[in-house]
Amino acid sequence: MPVLTRLIPAPVVVDISAGALDNLAGLLVDQRISASGKLAIAISGGSGAALRERFAGTLPGADWFEVGGGTLDDAIKLGDAMKSGRYDAVVGMGGGKIIDCAKYAAARIGLPLVAVATNLSHDGLCSPVATLDNDAGRGSYGVPNPIAIVIDLDVIREAPIRYVRSGVGDVISNISAVADWELSNRETGEQIDGLAAAMARQAGEAVLRHPGGCGDDEFLTVLAEGLVLTGVSMSVAGDSRPASGACHEINHAFDLLYPKRAASHGEQCGLGAAFAMHLRGAPEQSALMVEVLRRHGLPVLPDEIGFTDEEFVAAVEYAPQTRPGRYTVLEHLALSTDEIRDAYADYAKTVTS
């Protein structure tokens, strides 16, 4: 009888703990990621200076590269700067923009990436996607998963609390995204990957139902694990489907329609997910999501992130255009402007009652 299985692209090392960075040099050698110590380390031009000062002594064979921003041009320049160094691996050390640039640059020059996350703002730290600004707005580029993930909870607690809140909104939105995937499976016959869906949904449920707060190590551990599992679920599925439905379509619409006013990725995704659950006719799930988002200090109404009701209605109406071919509750209902306005009024009444 043949043995049926599949190989899942996933990090060989995931270290989520307080003080994890204290063993970074040892991890790189012990796991044979870079026994020679020849590393290309990408950092930001601001907070990255402190990281360089901290690790330069323990990583004497490393070269340090400052990343200008989070654009495609920045990522290409980073790869060009690294390609002549004969490095064993690339280390992206910082927030989402730095890690996304490092992921793209590492893929461009054919090297493995170690992601050292200094905040938990979204699930991109372990995903097979680099999200980078380009001349047309913002694009998603396929890249290999990081070979290792290091998340030091001591460092995470030092970052502004808004980054943790953003991560909460992003991972909770998985629940709405998987519901959209299942809807598409029923209505259009789109194939659903049960393992990817289970990983993404359980990551969201673990955060949704955890009683802790954004400053608790236990909660931060669950959040970090949820973000990592979400990234792996996208690798299993082969695209972003397990973590991106109507919630992310609404988020992308905010980014495109109001680029200079958009809130954080997780804030917009959390709000989008809560509204999508309401549209889906799941009042108990929507109410629980709203309750948890509020408990963690995230918005549940557009005016809490500086948008009017009409601007939110416009974003929801535009949202399906951001992901052509993706079927979610928005495409399923195909609401007119007036119907969206009525649905939002009902949602807002429910949220404020």
mmCIF file of C-alpha atoms in Angstrom:
data_model
loop_
_atom_site.group_PDB
_atom_site.id
_atom_site.type_symbol
_atom_site.label_atom_id
_atom_site.label_comp_id
_atom_site.label_asym_id
_atom_site.label_seq_id
_atom_site.Cartn_x
_atom_site.Cartn_y
_atom_site.Cartn_z
ATOM 1 C CA MET A 1 0.000 0.000 0.000
ATOM 2 C CA PRO A 2 1.476 3.398 -0.934
ATOM 3 C CA VAL A 3 2.102 5.908 1.817
ATOM 4 C CA LEU A 4 0.265 9.103 0.975
ATOM 5 C CA THR A 5 1.561 12.276 2.544
ATOM 6 C CA ARG A 6 2.738 15.745 1.677
ATOM 7 C CA LEU A 7 5.687 17.884 2.578
ATOM 8 C CA ILE A 8 4.753 21.151 4.254
ATOM 9 C CA PRO A 9 7.112 24.114 3.816
ATOM 10 C CA ALA A 10 7.635 25.379 7.341
ATOM 11 C CA PRO A 11 10.435 26.853 9.472
ATOM 12 C CA VAL A 12 12.921 24.368 10.915
ATOM 13 C CA VAL A 13 13.170 26.522 14.048
ATOM 14 C CA VAL A 14 10.436 28.461 15.842
ATOM 15 C CA ASP A 15 11.604 30.081 19.083
ATOM 16 C CA ILE A 16 8.926 32.114 20.862
ATOM 17 C CA SER A 17 10.016 32.931 24.398
ATOM 18 C CA ALA A 18 11.223 35.640 26.733
ATOM 19 C CA GLY A 19 14.927 36.170 26.100
ATOM 20 C CA ALA A 20 14.901 34.279 22.783
ATOM 21 C CA LEU A 21 17.352 36.732 21.225
ATOM 22 C CA ASP A 22 19.982 35.900 23.833
ATOM 23 C CA ASN A 23 20.571 32.642 21.959
ATOM 24 C CA LEU A 24 20.405 33.984 18.402
ATOM 25 C CA ALA A 25 24.071 33.371 17.601
ATOM 26 C CA GLY A 26 23.907 29.871 19.052
ATOM 27 C CA LEU A 27 20.734 29.059 17.134
ATOM 28 C CA LEU A 28 22.314 30.034 13.836
ATOM 29 C CA VAL A 29 25.314 27.783 14.446
ATOM 30 C CA ASP A 30 23.580 24.862 16.194
ATOM 31 C CA GLN A 31 20.998 24.539 13.445
ATOM 32 C CA ARG A 32 23.743 24.827 10.810
ATOM 33 C CA ILE A 33 22.016 27.801 9.254
ATOM 34 C CA SER A 34 25.318 29.639 9.197
ATOM 35 C CA ALA A 35 28.169 27.713 10.782
ATOM 36 C CA SER A 36 30.633 30.185 9.235
ATOM 37 C CA GLY A 37 28.828 33.239 10.618
ATOM 38 C CA LYS A 38 28.616 34.833 7.159
ATOM 39 C CA LEU A 39 25.262 36.560 7.420
ATOM 40 C CA ALA A 40 23.550 39.466 5.721
ATOM 41 C CA ILE A 41 21.402 41.210 8.313
ATOM 42 C CA ALA A 42 18.675 43.641 7.265
ATOM 43 C CA ILE A 43 17.597 46.264 9.791
ATOM 44 C CA SER A 44 15.745 49.551 9.765
ATOM 45 C CA GLY A 45 17.584 52.837 9.713
ATOM 46 C CA GLY A 46 16.035 53.862 13.038
ATOM 47 C CA SER A 47 15.396 51.261 15.723
ATOM 48 C CA GLY A 48 17.713 48.861 13.922
ATOM 49 C CA ALA A 49 20.740 50.728 15.268
ATOM 50 C CA ALA A 50 20.097 49.383 18.769
ATOM 51 C CA LEU A 51 19.830 45.828 17.411
ATOM 52 C CA ARG A 52 23.102 46.212 15.563
ATOM 53 C CA GLU A 53 24.819 47.502 18.675
ATOM 54 C CA ARG A 54 23.459 44.573 20.675
ATOM 55 C CA PHE A 55 24.471 41.797 18.275
ATOM 56 C CA ALA A 56 27.502 43.064 16.378
ATOM 57 C CA GLY A 57 29.841 41.551 18.973
ATOM 58 C CA THR A 58 28.248 38.084 18.937
ATOM 59 C CA LEU A 59 27.952 37.991 15.128
ATOM 60 C CA PRO A 60 31.376 39.231 14.011
ATOM 61 C CA GLY A 61 31.094 37.701 10.537
ATOM 62 C CA ALA A 62 27.845 39.466 9.721
ATOM 63 C CA ASP A 63 27.348 42.445 7.427
ATOM 64 C CA TRP A 64 24.579 44.888 8.273
ATOM 65 C CA PHE A 65 22.282 46.517 5.736
ATOM 66 C CA GLU A 66 19.877 49.360 6.450
ATOM 67 C CA VAL A 67 16.544 49.112 4.649
ATOM 68 C CA GLY A 68 15.165 52.416 3.463
ATOM 69 C CA GLY A 69 11.474 51.508 3.646
ATOM 70 C CA GLY A 70 8.901 48.932 2.630
ATOM 71 C CA THR A 71 8.827 49.356 -1.151
ATOM 72 C CA LEU A 72 9.625 46.981 -3.984
ATOM 73 C CA ASP A 73 12.512 49.256 -4.953
ATOM 74 C CA ASP A 74 13.889 49.021 -1.396
ATOM 75 C CA ALA A 75 13.736 45.227 -1.533
ATOM 76 C CA ILE A 76 15.440 45.079 -4.937
ATOM 77 C CA LYS A 77 18.202 47.426 -3.765
ATOM 78 C CA LEU A 78 18.680 45.285 -0.654
ATOM 79 C CA GLY A 79 19.050 42.124 -2.749
ATOM 80 C CA ASP A 80 21.502 43.822 -5.113
ATOM 81 C CA ALA A 81 23.594 45.004 -2.168
ATOM 82 C CA MET A 82 23.694 41.498 -0.675
ATOM 83 C CA LYS A 83 24.264 39.371 -3.767
ATOM 84 C CA SER A 84 28.073 39.683 -3.913
ATOM 85 C CA GLY A 85 28.722 38.793 -0.262
ATOM 86 C CA ARG A 86 28.698 34.959 -0.419
ATOM 87 C CA TYR A 87 26.503 34.741 2.636
ATOM 88 C CA ASP A 88 24.992 31.620 4.167
ATOM 89 C CA ALA A 89 21.670 33.259 4.998
ATOM 90 C CA VAL A 90 19.793 36.527 5.271
ATOM 91 C CA VAL A 91 18.437 37.714 8.629
ATOM 92 C CA GLY A 92 15.518 40.137 8.636
ATOM 93 C CA MET A 93 15.497 41.819 12.026
ATOM 94 C CA GLY A 94 12.655 44.227 12.747
ATOM 95 C CA GLY A 95 9.007 44.838 11.965
ATOM 96 C CA GLY A 96 6.859 43.755 9.046
ATOM 97 C CA LYS A 97 8.344 46.073 6.421
ATOM 98 C CA ILE A 98 11.895 45.006 7.196
ATOM 99 C CA ILE A 99 11.034 41.295 7.186
ATOM 100 C CA ASP A 100 9.061 41.602 3.938
ATOM 101 C CA CYS A 101 11.963 43.384 2.243
ATOM 102 C CA ALA A 102 14.382 40.776 3.593
ATOM 103 C CA LYS A 103 12.124 37.927 2.400
ATOM 104 C CA TYR A 104 11.999 39.343 -1.112
ATOM 105 C CA ALA A 105 15.745 40.076 -1.198
ATOM 106 C CA ALA A 106 16.614 36.593 0.098
ATOM 107 C CA ALA A 107 14.412 34.982 -2.539
ATOM 108 C CA ARG A 108 15.973 37.179 -5.219
ATOM 109 C CA ILE A 109 19.500 35.975 -4.401
ATOM 110 C CA GLY A 110 18.567 32.398 -3.492
ATOM 111 C CA LEU A 111 19.347 32.414 0.228
ATOM 112 C CA PRO A 112 17.344 31.175 3.229
ATOM 113 C CA LEU A 113 15.816 33.764 5.536
ATOM 114 C CA VAL A 114 15.798 33.960 9.317
ATOM 115 C CA ALA A 115 12.987 36.224 10.541
ATOM 116 C CA VAL A 116 13.631 37.977 13.856
ATOM 117 C CA ALA A 117 10.387 39.793 14.624
ATOM 118 C CA THR A 118 10.425 42.823 16.920
ATOM 119 C CA ASN A 119 6.646 43.258 16.841
ATOM 120 C CA LEU A 120 3.542 41.162 16.206
ATOM 121 C CA SER A 121 1.615 43.483 13.923
ATOM 122 C CA HIS A 122 0.521 40.907 11.300
ATOM 123 C CA ASP A 123 0.904 37.354 10.010
ATOM 124 C CA GLY A 124 3.486 38.224 7.352
ATOM 125 C CA LEU A 125 6.423 37.252 9.558
ATOM 126 C CA CYS A 126 6.062 33.577 8.542
ATOM 127 C CA SER A 127 4.030 33.759 5.346
ATOM 128 C CA PRO A 128 5.181 32.842 1.808
ATOM 129 C CA VAL A 129 4.303 36.381 0.730
ATOM 130 C CA ALA A 130 6.177 39.688 0.784
ATOM 131 C CA THR A 131 3.854 42.704 0.767
ATOM 132 C CA LEU A 132 5.617 45.707 -0.733
ATOM 133 C CA ASP A 133 4.549 49.133 -1.969
ATOM 134 C CA ASN A 134 5.000 49.701 -5.687
ATOM 135 C CA ASP A 135 4.115 52.319 -8.286
ATOM 136 C CA ALA A 136 0.578 50.912 -8.565
ATOM 137 C CA GLY A 137 -0.035 50.959 -4.823
ATOM 138 C CA ARG A 138 0.799 47.725 -3.010
ATOM 139 C CA GLY A 139 1.625 44.263 -4.284
ATOM 140 C CA SER A 140 2.009 40.753 -2.872
ATOM 141 C CA TYR A 141 4.987 38.725 -4.073
ATOM 142 C CA GLY A 142 5.480 34.992 -3.589
ATOM 143 C CA VAL A 143 8.608 34.054 -1.627
ATOM 144 C CA PRO A 144 9.818 30.985 0.329
ATOM 145 C CA ASN A 145 8.894 30.651 3.992
ATOM 146 C CA PRO A 146 11.534 31.737 6.514
ATOM 147 C CA ILE A 147 13.822 28.885 7.579
ATOM 148 C CA ALA A 148 13.690 30.082 11.189
ATOM 149 C CA ILE A 149 11.481 32.375 13.287
ATOM 150 C CA VAL A 150 12.718 34.057 16.452
ATOM 151 C CA ILE A 151 10.316 36.095 18.597
ATOM 152 C CA ASP A 152 11.619 37.464 21.874
ATOM 153 C CA LEU A 153 8.688 38.352 24.122
ATOM 154 C CA ASP A 154 10.845 40.829 26.053
ATOM 155 C CA VAL A 155 11.373 42.753 22.808
ATOM 156 C CA ILE A 156 7.698 42.460 21.848
ATOM 157 C CA ARG A 157 6.647 44.040 25.159
ATOM 158 C CA GLU A 158 8.957 47.000 24.504
ATOM 159 C CA ALA A 159 7.226 47.813 21.206
ATOM 160 C CA PRO A 160 4.205 50.156 21.155
ATOM 161 C CA ILE A 161 1.024 48.340 22.174
ATOM 162 C CA ARG A 162 -0.627 49.241 18.868
ATOM 163 C CA TYR A 163 1.515 46.615 17.114
ATOM 164 C CA VAL A 164 0.210 43.842 19.353
ATOM 165 C CA ARG A 165 -3.352 45.062 18.853
ATOM 166 C CA SER A 166 -2.857 44.999 15.097
ATOM 167 C CA GLY A 167 -1.708 41.379 15.278
ATOM 168 C CA VAL A 168 -4.789 40.510 17.313
ATOM 169 C CA GLY A 169 -7.083 41.959 14.640
ATOM 170 C CA ASP A 170 -5.224 40.215 11.846
ATOM 171 C CA VAL A 171 -5.268 36.720 13.352
ATOM 172 C CA ILE A 172 -8.880 36.950 14.590
ATOM 173 C CA SER A 173 -9.918 37.838 11.038
ATOM 174 C CA ASN A 174 -8.875 34.292 10.035
ATOM 175 C CA ILE A 175 -12.229 33.097 11.356
ATOM 176 C CA SER A 176 -14.096 35.251 8.857
ATOM 177 C CA ALA A 177 -11.649 34.385 6.054
ATOM 178 C CA VAL A 178 -12.132 30.630 6.521
ATOM 179 C CA ALA A 179 -15.909 31.123 6.603
ATOM 180 C CA ASP A 180 -15.615 32.899 3.235
ATOM 181 C CA TRP A 181 -13.544 30.010 1.863
ATOM 182 C CA GLU A 182 -16.174 27.520 2.984
ATOM 183 C CA LEU A 183 -18.889 29.711 1.441
ATOM 184 C CA SER A 184 -17.041 29.693 -1.868
ATOM 185 C CA ASN A 185 -16.675 25.922 -1.660
ATOM 186 C CA ARG A 186 -20.448 25.561 -1.282
ATOM 187 C CA GLU A 187 -21.445 28.153 -3.863
ATOM 188 C CA THR A 188 -18.771 27.932 -6.567
ATOM 189 C CA GLY A 189 -17.134 24.563 -5.965
ATOM 190 C CA GLU A 190 -13.790 26.149 -5.110
ATOM 191 C CA GLN A 191 -11.546 23.486 -3.593
ATOM 192 C CA ILE A 192 -10.819 23.967 0.090
ATOM 193 C CA ASP A 193 -7.716 22.615 1.825
ATOM 194 C CA GLY A 194 -8.931 21.208 5.129
ATOM 195 C CA LEU A 195 -5.523 21.307 6.821
ATOM 196 C CA ALA A 196 -4.862 24.927 5.863
ATOM 197 C CA ALA A 197 -8.361 25.936 6.947
ATOM 198 C CA ALA A 198 -7.996 24.123 10.279
ATOM 199 C CA MET A 199 -4.640 25.758 11.030
ATOM 200 C CA ALA A 200 -5.882 29.253 10.229
ATOM 201 C CA ARG A 201 -9.198 28.868 12.056
ATOM 202 C CA GLN A 202 -7.650 27.387 15.200
ATOM 203 C CA ALA A 203 -5.058 30.159 15.289
ATOM 204 C CA GLY A 204 -7.879 32.704 15.228
ATOM 205 C CA GLU A 205 -10.001 30.860 17.769
ATOM 206 C CA ALA A 206 -7.071 30.509 20.188
ATOM 207 C CA VAL A 207 -6.583 34.278 20.254
ATOM 208 C CA LEU A 208 -10.308 35.047 20.231
ATOM 209 C CA ARG A 209 -10.975 32.896 23.279
ATOM 210 C CA HIS A 210 -7.830 33.557 25.323
ATOM 211 C CA PRO A 211 -8.659 35.514 28.494
ATOM 212 C CA GLY A 212 -5.301 37.302 28.715
ATOM 213 C CA GLY A 213 -4.333 40.825 27.725
ATOM 214 C CA CYS A 214 -1.837 42.363 25.325
ATOM 215 C CA GLY A 215 0.835 42.672 28.021
ATOM 216 C CA ASP A 216 0.685 39.067 29.268
ATOM 217 C CA ASP A 217 3.393 36.637 28.193
ATOM 218 C CA GLU A 218 0.883 33.782 27.925
ATOM 219 C CA PHE A 219 -1.347 35.787 25.614
ATOM 220 C CA LEU A 220 1.609 37.091 23.582
ATOM 221 C CA THR A 221 2.826 33.524 23.136
ATOM 222 C CA VAL A 222 -0.576 32.391 21.836
ATOM 223 C CA LEU A 223 -0.744 35.424 19.542
ATOM 224 C CA ALA A 224 2.765 34.825 18.179
ATOM 225 C CA GLU A 225 2.031 31.136 17.641
ATOM 226 C CA GLY A 226 -1.219 32.073 15.912
ATOM 227 C CA LEU A 227 0.558 34.422 13.517
ATOM 228 C CA VAL A 228 3.185 31.778 12.718
ATOM 229 C CA LEU A 229 0.542 29.074 12.147
ATOM 230 C CA THR A 230 -1.396 31.443 9.900
ATOM 231 C CA GLY A 231 1.702 31.969 7.776
ATOM 232 C CA VAL A 232 2.250 28.229 7.495
ATOM 233 C CA SER A 233 -1.420 27.715 6.597
ATOM 234 C CA MET A 234 -0.916 29.965 3.575
ATOM 235 C CA SER A 235 2.038 27.815 2.500
ATOM 236 C CA VAL A 236 -0.104 24.708 2.855
ATOM 237 C CA ALA A 237 -2.875 26.264 0.754
ATOM 238 C CA GLY A 238 -0.513 27.735 -1.812
ATOM 239 C CA ASP A 239 -1.973 31.237 -1.452
ATOM 240 C CA SER A 240 -3.431 33.638 1.099
ATOM 241 C CA ARG A 241 -6.942 32.129 1.005
ATOM 242 C CA PRO A 242 -7.022 30.746 4.601
ATOM 243 C CA ALA A 243 -6.296 34.190 6.028
ATOM 244 C CA SER A 244 -7.793 36.600 3.509
ATOM 245 C CA GLY A 245 -11.474 37.015 2.746
ATOM 246 C CA ALA A 246 -13.929 39.896 2.868
ATOM 247 C CA CYS A 247 -12.042 41.185 5.916
ATOM 248 C CA HIS A 248 -8.910 41.758 3.852
ATOM 249 C CA GLU A 249 -10.806 43.015 0.827
ATOM 250 C CA ILE A 250 -12.208 45.778 3.040
ATOM 251 C CA ASN A 251 -8.741 46.428 4.443
ATOM 252 C CA HIS A 252 -7.252 46.749 0.939
ATOM 253 C CA ALA A 253 -10.093 49.084 -0.066
ATOM 254 C CA PHE A 254 -9.230 51.397 2.845
ATOM 255 C CA ASP A 255 -5.587 51.367 1.751
ATOM 256 C CA LEU A 256 -6.407 52.155 -1.870
ATOM 257 C CA LEU A 257 -9.196 54.687 -1.371
ATOM 258 C CA TYR A 258 -7.661 56.530 1.587
ATOM 259 C CA PRO A 259 -3.897 55.822 1.371
ATOM 260 C CA LYS A 260 -2.816 58.693 3.605
ATOM 261 C CA ARG A 261 -5.452 58.053 6.259
ATOM 262 C CA ALA A 262 -5.512 54.274 6.517
ATOM 263 C CA ALA A 263 -5.185 52.741 9.965
ATOM 264 C CA SER A 264 -3.071 49.677 10.777
ATOM 265 C CA HIS A 265 -3.548 46.471 8.812
ATOM 266 C CA GLY A 266 -4.904 44.583 11.816
ATOM 267 C CA GLU A 267 -7.280 47.337 12.897
ATOM 268 C CA GLN A 268 -8.877 47.431 9.461
ATOM 269 C CA CYS A 269 -8.979 43.637 9.112
ATOM 270 C CA GLY A 270 -10.564 43.205 12.539
ATOM 271 C CA LEU A 271 -13.258 45.772 11.756
ATOM 272 C CA GLY A 272 -13.793 44.183 8.340
ATOM 273 C CA ALA A 273 -14.118 40.731 9.887
ATOM 274 C CA ALA A 274 -16.668 41.839 12.478
ATOM 275 C CA PHE A 275 -18.799 43.475 9.771
ATOM 276 C CA ALA A 276 -18.429 40.459 7.465
ATOM 277 C CA MET A 277 -19.612 38.134 10.227
ATOM 278 C CA HIS A 278 -22.646 40.405 10.657
ATOM 279 C CA LEU A 279 -23.359 40.232 6.909
ATOM 280 C CA ARG A 280 -23.066 36.469 7.098
ATOM 281 C CA GLY A 281 -25.983 36.331 9.538
ATOM 282 C CA ALA A 282 -23.894 35.073 12.442
ATOM 283 C CA PRO A 283 -24.909 37.454 15.251
ATOM 284 C CA GLU A 284 -23.371 35.467 18.109
ATOM 285 C CA GLN A 285 -20.005 35.141 16.355
ATOM 286 C CA SER A 286 -20.048 38.786 15.337
ATOM 287 C CA ALA A 287 -20.930 39.881 18.884
ATOM 288 C CA LEU A 288 -18.099 37.797 20.367
ATOM 289 C CA MET A 289 -15.637 39.200 17.849
ATOM 290 C CA VAL A 290 -16.742 42.755 18.652
ATOM 291 C CA GLU A 291 -16.442 42.077 22.382
ATOM 292 C CA VAL A 292 -12.898 40.717 22.069
ATOM 293 C CA LEU A 293 -11.725 43.428 19.686
ATOM 294 C CA ARG A 294 -12.989 46.059 22.122
ATOM 295 C CA ARG A 295 -11.340 44.326 25.078
ATOM 296 C CA HIS A 296 -7.986 44.553 23.327
ATOM 297 C CA GLY A 297 -8.507 48.190 22.335
ATOM 298 C CA LEU A 298 -9.273 47.660 18.648
ATOM 299 C CA PRO A 299 -11.907 49.563 16.653
ATOM 300 C CA VAL A 300 -15.283 48.067 15.822
ATOM 301 C CA LEU A 301 -16.742 51.160 14.124
ATOM 302 C CA PRO A 302 -15.147 53.230 11.336
ATOM 303 C CA ASP A 303 -15.274 56.512 13.256
ATOM 304 C CA GLU A 304 -12.902 54.945 15.804
ATOM 305 C CA ILE A 305 -10.179 55.023 13.129
ATOM 306 C CA GLY A 306 -11.166 58.347 11.605
ATOM 307 C CA PHE A 307 -13.592 57.343 8.841
ATOM 308 C CA THR A 308 -17.177 58.423 8.322
ATOM 309 C CA ASP A 309 -20.003 55.964 7.846
ATOM 310 C CA GLU A 310 -20.207 56.906 4.164
ATOM 311 C CA GLU A 311 -16.474 56.320 3.696
ATOM 312 C CA PHE A 312 -16.878 52.871 5.210
ATOM 313 C CA VAL A 313 -19.808 52.136 2.894
ATOM 314 C CA ALA A 314 -17.658 53.228 -0.062
ATOM 315 C CA ALA A 315 -14.822 50.944 1.085
ATOM 316 C CA VAL A 316 -17.159 47.940 1.372
ATOM 317 C CA GLU A 317 -18.601 48.661 -2.066
ATOM 318 C CA TYR A 318 -15.113 48.911 -3.602
ATOM 319 C CA ALA A 319 -13.675 45.935 -1.697
ATOM 320 C CA PRO A 320 -14.440 43.136 -4.220
ATOM 321 C CA GLN A 321 -12.358 44.950 -6.833
ATOM 322 C CA THR A 322 -9.234 44.518 -4.719
ATOM 323 C CA ARG A 323 -9.181 40.719 -5.151
ATOM 324 C CA PRO A 324 -10.689 39.841 -8.554
ATOM 325 C CA GLY A 325 -11.760 36.225 -8.651
ATOM 326 C CA ARG A 326 -11.939 35.790 -4.889
ATOM 327 C CA TYR A 327 -15.400 34.815 -3.702
ATOM 328 C CA THR A 328 -16.461 36.059 -0.278
ATOM 329 C CA VAL A 329 -19.674 37.077 1.438
ATOM 330 C CA LEU A 330 -19.370 40.444 -0.345
ATOM 331 C CA GLU A 331 -19.436 38.834 -3.789
ATOM 332 C CA HIS A 332 -22.114 36.406 -2.646
ATOM 333 C CA LEU A 333 -24.523 39.097 -1.480
ATOM 334 C CA ALA A 334 -23.584 41.631 -4.196
ATOM 335 C CA LEU A 335 -25.211 44.432 -2.206
ATOM 336 C CA SER A 336 -26.043 47.784 -3.773
ATOM 337 C CA THR A 337 -24.791 50.995 -2.185
ATOM 338 C CA ASP A 338 -28.095 51.509 -0.388
ATOM 339 C CA GLU A 339 -28.129 47.898 0.795
ATOM 340 C CA ILE A 340 -24.593 48.246 2.176
ATOM 341 C CA ARG A 341 -25.664 51.449 3.917
ATOM 342 C CA ASP A 342 -28.636 49.661 5.493
ATOM 343 C CA ALA A 343 -26.527 46.679 6.508
ATOM 344 C CA TYR A 344 -23.948 48.927 8.127
ATOM 345 C CA ALA A 345 -26.670 50.877 9.985
ATOM 346 C CA ASP A 346 -27.975 47.588 11.369
ATOM 347 C CA TYR A 347 -24.443 46.507 12.349
ATOM 348 C CA ALA A 348 -23.728 49.841 14.055
ATOM 349 C CA LYS A 349 -27.029 49.649 15.941
ATOM 350 C CA THR A 350 -26.119 46.148 17.144
ATOM 351 C CA VAL A 351 -22.619 47.212 18.181
ATOM 352 C CA THR A 352 -23.761 50.307 20.094
ATOM 353 C CA SER A 353 -26.827 48.783 21.773
#
